[in-house]
Amino acid sequence: MPELPEVETIVRYLNRGLKNKKIIGIESLDHKVFQLSGGKIKEAVGKKIKAVKRRAKMIIIDLGELSLIVHLKMTGQLVYKIKTKIIAGGHPILNQAQELPNKFTRVIFRFNDKSALYFNDVRRFGWIKLVSLGELKSIGRSLGVEPLSPKFTLKYFKQVLTHKRKTTIKQFLLDQKYIAGIGNIYADEALFAARLKPVRRVETLRPDEIKKLWLMIPKILRYAIKYRGTSFNDYVDARGQAGNFVKYLQVYGRAGEKCRNCGGIVRKMKLGGRGTHWCDRCQK
């Protein structure tokens, strides 16, 4: 599932392509994917796209009083086509991006310049919602602070940590109620950068360790955005290119390999049902 850096990369490219375009038609081929929250699909037709934004791991297409929220989940893909140019981001559906629509196409948005945006999804875990401004704000309130925003202060970080003193620091970082957008990859990487074991209980962290982790979270995320996110088998950016950050991963996905810092062996375990990676020598 794409995390904050991957979604941010897609959003930046789509914003350039879709901003100020007018939606002239929407074709929903799968009602499970296109979910309505108190409205009808046709309410979005005729609306101009003001911007494409990100909130946590979601893509927000701002239509003013309405918004389209897109979540790619495991195998979602957005493909923007204008004339012969195709921009795809998300799960790489091999040999299908060129064929539009295809058997995995769930929703099609058509614009006034004859361009189109296709939402494809192999396993149908992803979704699109049409929501009002009030509903969008309500969704926003259910999520924590964005770790790249000015609101992610050391004071805030210390405060929310007190709500989960008995949990492990890795599980805390994955709780979207407190910090929005961090997933499995970047939780492991931030904890490595802060030299903290994922299994440490929040209540055991010293003030200096908390500050170090607070500093490392945005640093790792910005670094990943710079290299367009991480790519394994299921993510490409909005230019159809694999993210380069995989080359810079220190622990995630490297179980059994040598630690790039100390030469020890990177270990892996299940923590809260999620694969978790760390170095026993570097992380305490």
CSV table of C-alpha atoms in Angstrom, one decimal:
chain,number,residue,atom,x,y,z
A,1,MET,CA,0.0,0.0,0.0
A,2,PRO,CA,1.4,3.4,-0.9
A,3,GLU,CA,2.3,5.5,2.1
A,4,LEU,CA,2.8,9.3,2.4
A,5,PRO,CA,5.8,9.7,0.1
A,6,GLU,CA,4.3,7.6,-2.7
A,7,VAL,CA,0.9,9.4,-2.5
A,8,GLU,CA,2.5,12.8,-2.3
A,9,THR,CA,4.5,12.0,-5.4
A,10,ILE,CA,1.4,11.0,-7.4
A,11,VAL,CA,-0.5,14.1,-6.1
A,12,ARG,CA,2.2,16.5,-7.3
A,13,TYR,CA,2.0,15.2,-10.8
A,14,LEU,CA,-1.7,14.9,-11.0
A,15,ASN,CA,-2.2,18.4,-9.6
A,16,ARG,CA,-0.2,19.7,-12.6
A,17,GLY,CA,-2.3,17.7,-15.0
A,18,LEU,CA,-5.8,18.1,-13.6
A,19,LYS,CA,-5.9,21.5,-12.0
A,20,ASN,CA,-8.5,23.8,-13.7
A,21,LYS,CA,-10.0,20.9,-15.7
A,22,LYS,CA,-13.8,20.6,-15.8
A,23,ILE,CA,-15.4,17.2,-15.2
A,24,ILE,CA,-17.9,16.7,-18.0
A,25,GLY,CA,-18.7,13.0,-17.4
A,26,ILE,CA,-18.3,10.2,-14.8
A,27,GLU,CA,-18.7,6.6,-15.6
A,28,SER,CA,-18.9,4.2,-12.6
A,29,LEU,CA,-18.3,0.7,-13.7
A,30,ASP,CA,-18.1,-0.7,-10.2
A,31,HIS,CA,-20.4,0.6,-7.5
A,32,LYS,CA,-18.4,-1.0,-4.8
A,33,VAL,CA,-15.4,1.2,-5.7
A,34,PHE,CA,-17.3,4.5,-6.1
A,35,GLN,CA,-19.0,5.2,-2.8
A,36,LEU,CA,-21.3,8.1,-2.3
A,37,SER,CA,-21.7,9.9,1.0
A,38,GLY,CA,-25.0,11.8,0.9
A,39,GLY,CA,-24.8,12.8,-2.7
A,40,LYS,CA,-25.0,11.6,-6.3
A,41,ILE,CA,-22.3,11.1,-8.9
A,42,LYS,CA,-23.8,13.7,-11.2
A,43,GLU,CA,-23.2,16.3,-8.6
A,44,ALA,CA,-19.5,16.3,-9.5
A,45,VAL,CA,-20.2,16.7,-13.2
A,46,GLY,CA,-19.6,20.3,-14.4
A,47,LYS,CA,-17.3,21.0,-11.5
A,48,LYS,CA,-13.8,22.4,-12.0
A,49,ILE,CA,-10.9,20.9,-10.2
A,50,LYS,CA,-9.3,23.5,-8.0
A,51,ALA,CA,-6.4,21.3,-6.8
A,52,VAL,CA,-5.3,17.8,-6.2
A,53,LYS,CA,-4.1,17.4,-2.6
A,54,ARG,CA,-3.1,14.7,-0.1
A,55,ARG,CA,-4.4,13.9,3.4
A,56,ALA,CA,-2.6,11.0,5.1
A,57,LYS,CA,-2.6,8.3,2.4
A,58,MET,CA,-5.6,9.6,0.5
A,59,ILE,CA,-5.7,11.7,-2.7
A,60,ILE,CA,-8.1,14.6,-2.5
A,61,ILE,CA,-9.5,16.1,-5.7
A,62,ASP,CA,-10.9,19.5,-4.6
A,63,LEU,CA,-14.0,20.6,-6.4
A,64,GLY,CA,-14.9,23.4,-4.0
A,65,GLU,CA,-18.0,22.5,-2.1
A,66,LEU,CA,-17.4,18.9,-3.0
A,67,SER,CA,-14.4,16.7,-3.0
A,68,LEU,CA,-13.4,13.3,-4.5
A,69,ILE,CA,-11.4,11.2,-2.1
A,70,VAL,CA,-9.3,8.4,-3.7
A,71,HIS,CA,-7.6,5.6,-1.8
A,72,LEU,CA,-5.5,3.3,-3.8
A,73,LYS,CA,-5.1,0.6,-1.1
A,74,MET,CA,-3.2,-2.5,-2.3
A,75,THR,CA,-3.7,-2.6,-6.1
A,76,GLY,CA,-5.3,0.7,-7.1
A,77,GLN,CA,-3.9,2.7,-10.0
A,78,LEU,CA,-4.7,6.2,-11.4
A,79,VAL,CA,-4.1,6.7,-15.1
A,80,TYR,CA,-4.4,10.2,-16.7
A,81,LYS,CA,-4.6,10.2,-20.5
A,82,ILE,CA,-4.5,13.3,-22.7
A,83,LYS,CA,-4.2,12.6,-26.4
A,84,THR,CA,-1.4,10.1,-26.7
A,85,LYS,CA,0.2,11.0,-23.4
A,86,ILE,CA,-0.4,8.6,-20.5
A,87,ILE,CA,0.6,9.3,-16.9
A,88,ALA,CA,0.1,6.4,-14.5
A,89,GLY,CA,0.6,6.2,-10.7
A,90,GLY,CA,0.1,3.4,-8.2
A,91,HIS,CA,0.0,-0.3,-8.8
A,92,PRO,CA,1.7,-1.2,-12.1
A,93,ILE,CA,-0.9,-3.2,-14.0
A,94,LEU,CA,1.3,-4.7,-16.7
A,95,ASN,CA,0.2,-4.3,-20.3
A,96,GLN,CA,-3.1,-2.6,-19.1
A,97,ALA,CA,-2.2,1.1,-18.8
A,98,GLN,CA,-2.0,1.4,-22.6
A,99,GLU,CA,-5.4,-0.3,-23.0
A,100,LEU,CA,-8.0,2.1,-21.6
A,101,PRO,CA,-10.4,1.3,-20.4
A,102,ASN,CA,-9.4,-2.3,-19.5
A,103,LYS,CA,-10.9,-5.1,-17.5
A,104,PHE,CA,-9.6,-3.6,-14.2
A,105,THR,CA,-11.1,-0.1,-14.9
A,106,ARG,CA,-13.6,0.8,-12.2
A,107,VAL,CA,-14.3,4.5,-12.7
A,108,ILE,CA,-13.7,6.9,-15.6
A,109,PHE,CA,-13.6,10.7,-15.3
A,110,ARG,CA,-13.8,12.7,-18.5
A,111,PHE,CA,-12.7,16.4,-18.8
A,112,ASN,CA,-13.5,19.3,-21.1
A,113,ASP,CA,-10.2,19.1,-23.0
A,114,LYS,CA,-11.0,15.4,-24.0
A,115,SER,CA,-8.6,14.1,-21.4
A,116,ALA,CA,-9.6,11.3,-19.0
A,117,LEU,CA,-8.7,9.9,-15.6
A,118,TYR,CA,-9.1,6.2,-15.1
A,119,PHE,CA,-9.2,4.4,-11.7
A,120,ASN,CA,-8.1,0.8,-12.2
A,121,ASP,CA,-7.9,-1.7,-9.4
A,122,VAL,CA,-7.1,-5.4,-9.7
A,123,ARG,CA,-8.4,-6.6,-6.3
A,124,ARG,CA,-11.1,-3.9,-5.8
A,125,PHE,CA,-9.8,-2.9,-2.3
A,126,GLY,CA,-9.4,0.8,-3.4
A,127,TRP,CA,-12.2,3.3,-3.3
A,128,ILE,CA,-13.4,6.7,-4.4
A,129,LYS,CA,-15.9,8.8,-2.3
A,130,LEU,CA,-17.7,11.9,-3.3
A,131,VAL,CA,-18.1,14.0,-0.1
A,132,SER,CA,-19.3,17.5,0.9
A,133,LEU,CA,-17.0,20.0,2.5
A,134,GLY,CA,-18.4,19.3,5.9
A,135,GLU,CA,-17.8,15.5,5.5
A,136,LEU,CA,-14.3,16.2,4.3
A,137,LYS,CA,-13.5,18.2,7.4
A,138,SER,CA,-15.0,15.4,9.5
A,139,ILE,CA,-12.7,12.9,7.9
A,140,GLY,CA,-9.8,15.2,8.5
A,141,ARG,CA,-10.6,15.6,12.2
A,142,SER,CA,-10.5,11.8,12.6
A,143,LEU,CA,-6.9,11.8,11.4
A,144,GLY,CA,-3.8,13.0,13.3
A,145,VAL,CA,-1.4,15.8,12.4
A,146,GLU,CA,0.5,15.6,9.1
A,147,PRO,CA,4.2,14.9,10.0
A,148,LEU,CA,5.4,17.4,7.3
A,149,SER,CA,3.2,20.2,8.6
A,150,PRO,CA,4.2,23.0,11.1
A,151,LYS,CA,1.6,21.4,13.5
A,152,PHE,CA,3.9,18.4,14.0
A,153,THR,CA,5.8,20.0,16.8
A,154,LEU,CA,7.8,18.4,19.5
A,155,LYS,CA,5.2,19.5,22.0
A,156,TYR,CA,2.5,17.8,20.0
A,157,PHE,CA,4.5,14.6,19.6
A,158,LYS,CA,5.2,14.4,23.3
A,159,GLN,CA,1.5,15.0,24.1
A,160,VAL,CA,0.1,12.3,21.9
A,161,LEU,CA,2.7,9.8,23.1
A,162,THR,CA,1.1,10.0,26.5
A,163,HIS,CA,-2.1,8.5,25.1
A,164,LYS,CA,-0.4,5.2,24.2
A,165,ARG,CA,2.2,4.7,26.9
A,166,LYS,CA,1.8,0.9,27.1
A,167,THR,CA,2.0,0.2,23.3
A,168,THR,CA,5.1,-0.3,21.3
A,169,ILE,CA,6.6,2.7,19.5
A,170,LYS,CA,6.2,1.0,16.1
A,171,GLN,CA,2.4,0.4,16.6
A,172,PHE,CA,2.0,4.0,17.8
A,173,LEU,CA,3.6,5.3,14.6
A,174,LEU,CA,1.1,3.3,12.5
A,175,ASP,CA,-1.9,4.7,14.4
A,176,GLN,CA,-3.4,7.3,11.9
A,177,LYS,CA,-5.3,8.9,14.8
A,178,TYR,CA,-2.2,10.6,16.0
A,179,ILE,CA,0.2,11.0,13.0
A,180,ALA,CA,-1.3,10.7,9.5
A,181,GLY,CA,0.4,9.0,6.6
A,182,ILE,CA,3.1,6.8,8.2
A,183,GLY,CA,3.0,3.2,7.2
A,184,ASN,CA,5.1,0.1,7.7
A,185,ILE,CA,8.0,1.1,5.5
A,186,TYR,CA,8.6,4.5,7.0
A,187,ALA,CA,7.9,3.5,10.6
A,188,ASP,CA,10.7,1.0,10.3
A,189,GLU,CA,13.1,3.4,8.6
A,190,ALA,CA,12.4,6.3,11.1
A,191,LEU,CA,12.9,4.0,14.0
A,192,PHE,CA,16.2,2.8,12.6
A,193,ALA,CA,17.3,6.4,12.0
A,194,ALA,CA,16.4,7.3,15.6
A,195,ARG,CA,18.2,4.1,16.8
A,196,LEU,CA,15.1,2.8,18.6
A,197,LYS,CA,13.9,-0.8,18.6
A,198,PRO,CA,10.3,-1.2,17.2
A,199,VAL,CA,9.3,-3.3,20.3
A,200,ARG,CA,10.2,-0.5,22.8
A,201,ARG,CA,7.2,0.6,24.9
A,202,VAL,CA,6.4,4.2,24.6
A,203,GLU,CA,6.7,4.7,28.4
A,204,THR,CA,10.4,3.6,28.2
A,205,LEU,CA,11.5,6.3,25.8
A,206,ARG,CA,13.8,9.0,27.3
A,207,PRO,CA,13.2,12.7,26.4
A,208,ASP,CA,16.3,12.7,24.1
A,209,GLU,CA,15.1,9.6,22.3
A,210,ILE,CA,11.6,11.1,21.8
A,211,LYS,CA,13.3,14.3,20.3
A,212,LYS,CA,15.5,12.2,18.0
A,213,LEU,CA,12.5,10.2,16.7
A,214,TRP,CA,10.5,13.5,16.2
A,215,LEU,CA,13.4,14.8,14.1
A,216,MET,CA,13.8,11.6,12.1
A,217,ILE,CA,10.2,11.2,11.0
A,218,PRO,CA,9.9,14.2,8.7
A,219,LYS,CA,13.5,13.8,7.6
A,220,ILE,CA,13.0,10.3,6.4
A,221,LEU,CA,9.7,11.2,4.7
A,222,ARG,CA,11.2,14.2,2.9
A,223,TYR,CA,14.1,12.1,1.8
A,224,ALA,CA,11.7,9.5,0.4
A,225,ILE,CA,9.7,12.1,-1.5
A,226,LYS,CA,12.9,13.4,-3.0
A,227,TYR,CA,13.4,10.0,-4.6
A,228,ARG,CA,9.7,9.5,-5.5
A,229,GLY,CA,9.0,6.9,-2.8
A,230,THR,CA,9.8,3.2,-2.5
A,231,SER,CA,9.1,0.7,-5.2
A,232,PHE,CA,8.9,-3.1,-4.8
A,233,ASN,CA,6.5,-5.0,-7.0
A,234,ASP,CA,3.5,-2.7,-6.6
A,235,TYR,CA,4.3,0.9,-6.9
A,236,VAL,CA,5.3,3.4,-9.6
A,237,ASP,CA,5.0,7.1,-9.5
A,238,ALA,CA,2.7,9.3,-11.6
A,239,ARG,CA,5.3,9.3,-14.5
A,240,GLY,CA,5.2,5.5,-14.6
A,241,GLN,CA,8.6,5.3,-13.0
A,242,ALA,CA,9.6,3.1,-10.0
A,243,GLY,CA,10.5,5.0,-6.9
A,244,ASN,CA,14.2,5.2,-6.2
A,245,PHE,CA,14.1,5.3,-2.4
A,246,VAL,CA,14.3,1.5,-2.3
A,247,LYS,CA,18.0,1.8,-2.9
A,248,TYR,CA,18.3,3.9,0.3
A,249,LEU,CA,16.3,1.6,2.7
A,250,GLN,CA,18.3,0.8,5.7
A,251,VAL,CA,16.2,-2.1,7.2
A,252,TYR,CA,12.8,-2.5,5.6
A,253,GLY,CA,12.8,-5.4,3.2
A,254,ARG,CA,16.4,-6.3,4.1
A,255,ALA,CA,15.8,-9.2,6.5
A,256,GLY,CA,18.9,-11.4,6.6
A,257,GLU,CA,21.1,-8.9,4.9
A,258,LYS,CA,24.0,-7.0,6.5
A,259,CYS,CA,23.2,-3.7,8.3
A,260,ARG,CA,24.6,-0.9,6.2
A,261,ASN,CA,25.7,0.9,9.4
A,262,CYS,CA,27.3,-1.7,11.6
A,263,GLY,CA,27.6,-4.9,9.5
A,264,GLY,CA,25.2,-6.8,11.8
A,265,ILE,CA,22.2,-8.8,10.4
A,266,VAL,CA,18.9,-7.1,9.8
A,267,ARG,CA,16.2,-9.0,11.6
A,268,LYS,CA,12.5,-9.4,11.0
A,269,MET,CA,9.5,-10.2,13.1
A,270,LYS,CA,5.7,-9.8,13.2
A,271,LEU,CA,4.5,-7.0,15.4
A,272,GLY,CA,0.8,-6.2,15.5
A,273,GLY,CA,0.4,-8.4,12.4
A,274,ARG,CA,2.9,-6.3,10.4
A,275,GLY,CA,6.4,-7.3,9.2
A,276,THR,CA,8.9,-5.3,11.2
A,277,HIS,CA,12.6,-4.9,10.5
A,278,TRP,CA,15.4,-3.7,12.7
A,279,CYS,CA,19.1,-4.1,13.6
A,280,ASP,CA,19.8,-5.4,17.1
A,281,ARG,CA,23.2,-3.7,17.2
A,282,CYS,CA,22.1,-0.2,16.1
A,283,GLN,CA,18.7,0.0,17.7
A,284,LYS,CA,18.2,-0.1,21.5
